[in-house]
Short mmCIF file of C-alpha atoms in Angstrom, two decimals:
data_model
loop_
_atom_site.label_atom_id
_atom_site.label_comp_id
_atom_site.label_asym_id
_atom_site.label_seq_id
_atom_site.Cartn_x
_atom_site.Cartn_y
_atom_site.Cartn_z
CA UNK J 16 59.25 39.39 101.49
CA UNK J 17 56.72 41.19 103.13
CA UNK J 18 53.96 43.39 101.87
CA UNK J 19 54.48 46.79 101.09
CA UNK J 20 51.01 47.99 101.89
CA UNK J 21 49.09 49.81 104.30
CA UNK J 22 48.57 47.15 107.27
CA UNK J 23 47.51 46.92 110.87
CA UNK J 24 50.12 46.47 113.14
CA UNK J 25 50.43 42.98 115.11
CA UNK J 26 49.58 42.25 118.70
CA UNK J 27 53.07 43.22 120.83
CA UNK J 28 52.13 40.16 123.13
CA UNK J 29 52.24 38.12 120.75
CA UNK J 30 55.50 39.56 118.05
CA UNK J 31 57.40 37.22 120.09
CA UNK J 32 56.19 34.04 119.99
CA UNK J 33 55.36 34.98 116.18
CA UNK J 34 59.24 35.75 115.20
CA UNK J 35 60.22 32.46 116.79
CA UNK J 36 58.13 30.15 114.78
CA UNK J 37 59.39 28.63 111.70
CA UNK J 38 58.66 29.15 108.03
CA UNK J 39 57.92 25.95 106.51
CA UNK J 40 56.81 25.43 102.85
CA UNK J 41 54.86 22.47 101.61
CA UNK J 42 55.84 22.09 97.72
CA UNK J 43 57.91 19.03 98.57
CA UNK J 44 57.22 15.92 100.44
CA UNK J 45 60.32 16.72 102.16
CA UNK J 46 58.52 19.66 103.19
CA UNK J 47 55.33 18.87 103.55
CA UNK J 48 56.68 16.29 106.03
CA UNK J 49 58.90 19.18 108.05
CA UNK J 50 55.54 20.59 108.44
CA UNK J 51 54.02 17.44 109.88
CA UNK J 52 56.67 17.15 111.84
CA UNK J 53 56.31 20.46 113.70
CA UNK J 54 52.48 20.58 114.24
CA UNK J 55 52.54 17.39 115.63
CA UNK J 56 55.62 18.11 118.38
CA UNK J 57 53.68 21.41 118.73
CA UNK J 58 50.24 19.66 120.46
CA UNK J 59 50.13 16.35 121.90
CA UNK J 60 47.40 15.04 124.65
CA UNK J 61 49.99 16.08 127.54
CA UNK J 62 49.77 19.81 126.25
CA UNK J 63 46.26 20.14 125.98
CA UNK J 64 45.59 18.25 129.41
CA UNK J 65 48.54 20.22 131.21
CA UNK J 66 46.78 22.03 134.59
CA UNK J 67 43.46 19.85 133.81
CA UNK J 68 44.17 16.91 135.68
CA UNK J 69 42.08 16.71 138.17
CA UNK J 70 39.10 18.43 136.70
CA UNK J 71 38.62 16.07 133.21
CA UNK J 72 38.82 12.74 132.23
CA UNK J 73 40.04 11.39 128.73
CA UNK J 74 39.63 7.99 126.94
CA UNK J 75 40.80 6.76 123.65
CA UNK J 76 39.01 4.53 121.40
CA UNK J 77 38.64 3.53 117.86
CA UNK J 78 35.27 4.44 115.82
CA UNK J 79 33.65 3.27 112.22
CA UNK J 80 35.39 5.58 109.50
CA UNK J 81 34.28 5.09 105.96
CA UNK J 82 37.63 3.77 105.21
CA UNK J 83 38.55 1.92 108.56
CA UNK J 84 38.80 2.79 112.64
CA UNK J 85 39.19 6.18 112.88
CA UNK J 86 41.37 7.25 116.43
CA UNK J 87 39.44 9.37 118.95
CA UNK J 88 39.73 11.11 122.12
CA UNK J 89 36.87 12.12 124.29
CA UNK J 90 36.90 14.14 127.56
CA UNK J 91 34.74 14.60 129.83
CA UNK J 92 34.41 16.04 133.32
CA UNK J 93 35.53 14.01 136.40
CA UNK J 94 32.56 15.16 138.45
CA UNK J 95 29.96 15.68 136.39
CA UNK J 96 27.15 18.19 137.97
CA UNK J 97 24.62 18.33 135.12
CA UNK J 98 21.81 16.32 134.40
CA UNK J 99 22.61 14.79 130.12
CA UNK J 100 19.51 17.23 129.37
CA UNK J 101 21.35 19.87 129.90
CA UNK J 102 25.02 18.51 129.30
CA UNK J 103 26.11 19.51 125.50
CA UNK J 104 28.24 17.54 123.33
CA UNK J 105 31.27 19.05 121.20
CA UNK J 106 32.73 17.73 118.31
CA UNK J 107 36.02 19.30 117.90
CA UNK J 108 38.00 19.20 114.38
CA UNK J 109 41.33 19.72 114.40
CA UNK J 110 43.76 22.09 111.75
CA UNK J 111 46.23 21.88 110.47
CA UNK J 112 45.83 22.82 106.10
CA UNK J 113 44.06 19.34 105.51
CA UNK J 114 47.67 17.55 104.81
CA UNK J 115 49.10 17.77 108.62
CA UNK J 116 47.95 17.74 112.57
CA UNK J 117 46.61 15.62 114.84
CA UNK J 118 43.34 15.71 116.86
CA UNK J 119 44.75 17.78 119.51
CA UNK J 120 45.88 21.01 117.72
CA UNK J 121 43.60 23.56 118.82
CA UNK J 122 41.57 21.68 121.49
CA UNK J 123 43.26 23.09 124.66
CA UNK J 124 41.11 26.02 124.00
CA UNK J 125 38.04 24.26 124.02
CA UNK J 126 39.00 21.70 127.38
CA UNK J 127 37.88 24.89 128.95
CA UNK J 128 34.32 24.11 127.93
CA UNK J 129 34.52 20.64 129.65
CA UNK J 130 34.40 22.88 132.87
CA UNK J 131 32.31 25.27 132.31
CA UNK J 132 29.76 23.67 130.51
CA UNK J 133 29.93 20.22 131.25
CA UNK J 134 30.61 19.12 127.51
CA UNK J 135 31.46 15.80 126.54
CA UNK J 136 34.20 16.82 123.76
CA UNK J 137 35.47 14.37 120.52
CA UNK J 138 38.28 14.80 118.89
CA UNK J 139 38.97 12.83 115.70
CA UNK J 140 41.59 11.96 113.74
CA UNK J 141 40.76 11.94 109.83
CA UNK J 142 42.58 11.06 106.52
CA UNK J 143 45.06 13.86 105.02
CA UNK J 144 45.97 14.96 101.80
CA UNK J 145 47.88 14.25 99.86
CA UNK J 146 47.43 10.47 100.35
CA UNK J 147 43.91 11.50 100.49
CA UNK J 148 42.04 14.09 98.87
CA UNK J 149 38.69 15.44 99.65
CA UNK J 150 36.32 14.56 100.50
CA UNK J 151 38.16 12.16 102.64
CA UNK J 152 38.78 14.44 105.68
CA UNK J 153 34.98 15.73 105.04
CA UNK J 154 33.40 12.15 105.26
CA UNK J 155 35.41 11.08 108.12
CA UNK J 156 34.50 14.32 110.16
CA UNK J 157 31.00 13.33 109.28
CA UNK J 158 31.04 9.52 110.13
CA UNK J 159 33.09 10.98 113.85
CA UNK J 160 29.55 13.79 113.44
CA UNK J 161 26.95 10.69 113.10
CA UNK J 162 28.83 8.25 115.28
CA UNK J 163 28.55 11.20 118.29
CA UNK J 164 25.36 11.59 117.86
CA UNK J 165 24.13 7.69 118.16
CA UNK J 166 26.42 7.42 120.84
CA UNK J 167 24.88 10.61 122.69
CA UNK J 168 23.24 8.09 126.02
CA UNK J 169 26.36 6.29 125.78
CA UNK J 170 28.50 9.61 125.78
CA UNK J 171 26.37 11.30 127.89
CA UNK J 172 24.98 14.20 126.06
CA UNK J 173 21.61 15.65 125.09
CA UNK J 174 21.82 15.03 121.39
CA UNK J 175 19.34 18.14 120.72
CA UNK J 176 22.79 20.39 122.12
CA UNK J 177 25.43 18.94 119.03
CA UNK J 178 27.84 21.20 118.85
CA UNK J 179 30.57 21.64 116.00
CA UNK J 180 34.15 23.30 115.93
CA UNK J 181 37.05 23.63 114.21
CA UNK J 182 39.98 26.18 114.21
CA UNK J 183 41.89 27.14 110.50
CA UNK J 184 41.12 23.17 107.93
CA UNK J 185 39.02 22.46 111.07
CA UNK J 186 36.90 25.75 110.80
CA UNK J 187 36.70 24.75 106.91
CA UNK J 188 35.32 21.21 108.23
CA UNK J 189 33.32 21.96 111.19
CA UNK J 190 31.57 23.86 108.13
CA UNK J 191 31.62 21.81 105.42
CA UNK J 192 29.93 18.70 108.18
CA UNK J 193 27.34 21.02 108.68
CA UNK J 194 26.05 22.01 105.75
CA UNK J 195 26.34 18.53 104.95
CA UNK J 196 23.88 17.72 107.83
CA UNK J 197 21.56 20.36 107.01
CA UNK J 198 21.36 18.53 103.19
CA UNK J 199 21.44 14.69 104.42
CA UNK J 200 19.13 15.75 107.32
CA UNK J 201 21.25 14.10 109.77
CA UNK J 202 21.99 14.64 112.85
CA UNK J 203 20.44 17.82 113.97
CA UNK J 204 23.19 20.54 115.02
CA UNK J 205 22.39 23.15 117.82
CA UNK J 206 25.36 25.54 116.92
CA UNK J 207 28.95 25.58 114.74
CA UNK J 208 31.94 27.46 115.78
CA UNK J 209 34.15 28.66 113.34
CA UNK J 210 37.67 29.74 114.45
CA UNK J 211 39.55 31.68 111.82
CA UNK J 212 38.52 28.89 109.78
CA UNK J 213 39.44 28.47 105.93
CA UNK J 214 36.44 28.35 103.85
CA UNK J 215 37.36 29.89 100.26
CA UNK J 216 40.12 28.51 97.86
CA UNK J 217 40.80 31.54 95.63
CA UNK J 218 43.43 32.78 97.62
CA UNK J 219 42.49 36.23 97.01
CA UNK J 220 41.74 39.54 98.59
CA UNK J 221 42.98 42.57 100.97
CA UNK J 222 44.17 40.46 103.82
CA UNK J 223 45.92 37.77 101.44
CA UNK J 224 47.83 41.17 100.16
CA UNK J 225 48.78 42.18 103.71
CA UNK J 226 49.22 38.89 105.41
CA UNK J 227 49.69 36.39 103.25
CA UNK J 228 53.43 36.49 104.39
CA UNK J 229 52.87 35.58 107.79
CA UNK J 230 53.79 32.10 109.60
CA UNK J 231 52.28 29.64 111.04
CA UNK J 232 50.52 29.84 107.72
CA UNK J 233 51.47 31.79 104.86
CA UNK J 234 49.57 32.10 101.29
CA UNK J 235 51.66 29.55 99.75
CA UNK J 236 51.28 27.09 102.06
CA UNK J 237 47.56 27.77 101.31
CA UNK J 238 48.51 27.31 97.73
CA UNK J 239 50.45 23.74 98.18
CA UNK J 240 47.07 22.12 100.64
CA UNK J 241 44.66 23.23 98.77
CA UNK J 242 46.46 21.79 95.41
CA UNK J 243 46.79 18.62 97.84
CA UNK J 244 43.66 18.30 98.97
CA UNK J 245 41.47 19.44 96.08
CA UNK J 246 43.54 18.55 93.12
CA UNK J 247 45.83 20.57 90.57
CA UNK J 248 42.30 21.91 88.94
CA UNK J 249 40.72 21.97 92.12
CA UNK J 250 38.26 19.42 90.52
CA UNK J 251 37.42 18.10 94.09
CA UNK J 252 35.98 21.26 94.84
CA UNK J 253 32.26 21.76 96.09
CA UNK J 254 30.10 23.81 98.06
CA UNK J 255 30.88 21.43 101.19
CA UNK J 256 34.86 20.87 100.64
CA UNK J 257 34.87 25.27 100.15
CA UNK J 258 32.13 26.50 101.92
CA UNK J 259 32.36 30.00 100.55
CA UNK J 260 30.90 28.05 97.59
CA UNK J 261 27.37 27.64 99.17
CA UNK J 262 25.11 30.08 97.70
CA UNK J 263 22.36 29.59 99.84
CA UNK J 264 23.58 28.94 103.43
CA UNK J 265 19.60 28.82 105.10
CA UNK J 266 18.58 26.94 107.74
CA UNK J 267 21.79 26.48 109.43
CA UNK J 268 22.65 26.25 113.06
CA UNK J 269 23.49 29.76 115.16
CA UNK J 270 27.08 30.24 114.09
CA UNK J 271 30.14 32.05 115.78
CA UNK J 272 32.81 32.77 113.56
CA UNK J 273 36.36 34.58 114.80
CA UNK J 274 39.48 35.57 113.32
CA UNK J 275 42.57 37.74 113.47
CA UNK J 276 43.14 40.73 111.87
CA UNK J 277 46.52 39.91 110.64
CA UNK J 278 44.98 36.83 109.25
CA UNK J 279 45.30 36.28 105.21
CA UNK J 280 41.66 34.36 105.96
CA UNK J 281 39.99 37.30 107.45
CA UNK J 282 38.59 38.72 104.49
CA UNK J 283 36.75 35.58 103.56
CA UNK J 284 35.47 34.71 107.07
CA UNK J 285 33.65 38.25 107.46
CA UNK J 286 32.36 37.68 103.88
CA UNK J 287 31.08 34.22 104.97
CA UNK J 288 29.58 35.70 108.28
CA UNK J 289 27.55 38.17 105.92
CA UNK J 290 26.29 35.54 103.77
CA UNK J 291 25.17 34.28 106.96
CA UNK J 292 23.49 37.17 107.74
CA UNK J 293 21.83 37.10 104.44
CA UNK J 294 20.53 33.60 104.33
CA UNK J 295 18.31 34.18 107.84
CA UNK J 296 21.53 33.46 110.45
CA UNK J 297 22.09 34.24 113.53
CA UNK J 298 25.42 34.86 113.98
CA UNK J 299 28.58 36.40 115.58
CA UNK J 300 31.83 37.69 114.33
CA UNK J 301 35.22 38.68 116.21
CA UNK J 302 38.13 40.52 114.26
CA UNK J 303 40.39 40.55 117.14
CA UNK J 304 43.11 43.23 116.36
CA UNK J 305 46.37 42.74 115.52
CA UNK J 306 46.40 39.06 116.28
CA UNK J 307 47.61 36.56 113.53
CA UNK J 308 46.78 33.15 112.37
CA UNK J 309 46.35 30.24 115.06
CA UNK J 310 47.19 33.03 117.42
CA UNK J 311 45.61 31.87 120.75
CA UNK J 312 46.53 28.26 119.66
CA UNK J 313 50.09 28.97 119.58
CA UNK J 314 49.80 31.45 122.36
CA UNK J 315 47.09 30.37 124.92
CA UNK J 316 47.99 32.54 127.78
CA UNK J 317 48.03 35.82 125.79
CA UNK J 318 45.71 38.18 127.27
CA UNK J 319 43.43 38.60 123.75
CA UNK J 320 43.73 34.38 123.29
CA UNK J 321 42.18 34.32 126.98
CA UNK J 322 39.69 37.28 125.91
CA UNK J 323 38.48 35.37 123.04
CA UNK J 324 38.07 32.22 124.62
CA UNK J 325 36.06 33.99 127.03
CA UNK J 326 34.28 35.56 124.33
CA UNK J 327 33.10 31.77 122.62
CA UNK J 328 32.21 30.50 125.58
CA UNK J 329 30.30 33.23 126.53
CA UNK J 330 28.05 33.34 123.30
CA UNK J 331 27.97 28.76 123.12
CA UNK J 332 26.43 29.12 126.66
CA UNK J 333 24.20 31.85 125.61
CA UNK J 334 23.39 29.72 122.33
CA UNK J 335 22.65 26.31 124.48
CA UNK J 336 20.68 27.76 127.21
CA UNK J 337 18.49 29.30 124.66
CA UNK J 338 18.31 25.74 122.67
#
């Protein structure tokens, strides 16, 4: 049912797309596997490369995972025009609630940076929950973290311009790898982008109340991964598996964090962005109006998924010249 209080109204360019998509529950395997199911016929390597043909190139291989190979993809441009000193590398982490997706939800967005900023971009698979709990997805997102940056000659990147990113469970591990370099001390990370990303596991707040309702990703679904991938108690819980956790976030990287307005995480990402602010850093936040969770993933061509896409790459170019 949906809420009964005060709340913004949705993007109209998107209401469409939005009404079509399915409500899927995770409290069953049967479920749980539904969901699977449609994130992974949503984005597949032919979607995100679709119109990119002739202007990046894509290999697979297999990397060291703490429990085994670990499936990447890594694209780069066909004509490169940079020199590696200035050429960036991108670690991409996909979404999908910790218990579903593959390595390509969410990266069309960011192919646009292997044009425009001559990134070399990874995308790793990692271990879900329930058949794994965290910090499984965490360590493997590190290991893909480490293995990029001691491949960086190989690759073909300037390892002092590591970037991490990660839209919705890939926001939440794009952040959790971080601070997790920052403690270990390894590898150095020039910047972390943060797309509507879930960092807090109290399910609580204004926007839960208004938006919590809302597909592709509703409040219990938030309810049923989290209880996946942290336990019933939550007992696998820490400052690096919930980053709103942290209590002192210092010395991180410049940070860009987004989200939608008619997202239930948008109360806990502008929280996180001022405790940011308040540790010492730099960093930028988008509430982009109207627009629900996953928005400009599901939607690409909308004219606010295109403005916020500008918008990142605007400030990472900003952020890597100035690196």
């Amino acid at each position: 049912m949906a809420s009964q209080i005060p709340r913004p109204a949705l993007n109209p360019e998107l209401a469409q797309v939005h009404q079509a998509l399915p409500k899927i529950g995770m409290s069953t395997k049967e479920e749980l596997e539904s969901y699977r199911q449609f994130l992974g016929s949503s984005f597949s390597l032919d979607d995100a490369i679709r119109g990119r043909e002739d202007a990046l190139s894509c290999e697979e291989r297999d990397i060291p995972g703490p429990a085994g190979p670990m499936r990447v993809t890594i694209f780069r441009p066909k004509n490169q025009t940079r020199r590696m000193e200035e050429t960036p590398g991108v670690l991409c982490i996909h979404g999908g609630g910790l218990v579903s997706g593959n390595r390509f939800v969410g990266v069309v967005g960011m192919l646009e940076w292997v044009e425009a900023l001559g990134a070399i971009i990874v995308t790793a698979e990692y271990r879900l929950a329930p058949e794994h709990p965290q910090p499984a997805a965490l360590e493997d997102s590190y290991a893909a973290l480490k293995w990029m940056s001691n491949h960086s000659t190989a690759l073909g990147f300037n390892p002092y311009k590591l970037v991490v990113c990660g839209g919705s469970a890939g926001g939440n591990l794009a952040a959790g790898v971080t601070l997790l370099a920052r403690d270990r001390s390894d590898p150095e990370i020039c910047a972390q982008v943060l797309m509507y990303p879930l960092l807090d596991d109290s399910n609580q707040g204004d926007s839960v109340q208004q938006f919590g309702h809302l597909v592709p990703w509703t409040r219990s679904n938030t309810i049923d991964a989290l209880r996946y991938a942290l336990g019933e108690n939550h007992e696998h819980a820490d400052m690096y598996t919930v980053p709103s956790r942290a209590t002192d976030l210092h010395s991180l990287p410049p940070t860009y964090i987004d989200v939608g307005e008619a997202d239930a995480f948008r109360d806990e990402d502008v929280a996180y962005a001022a405790n940011l602010w308040k540790s010492g850093v730099s960093t930028e936040l988008h509430v982009w109006p109207g627009c629900w969770h996953g928005f400009d993933a599901f939607v690409p061509d909308a004219r606010i998924s295109l403005q916020a896409g500008t918008t990142r790459l605007a400030w990472l170019k900003n952020v890597l010249e100035n690196s």
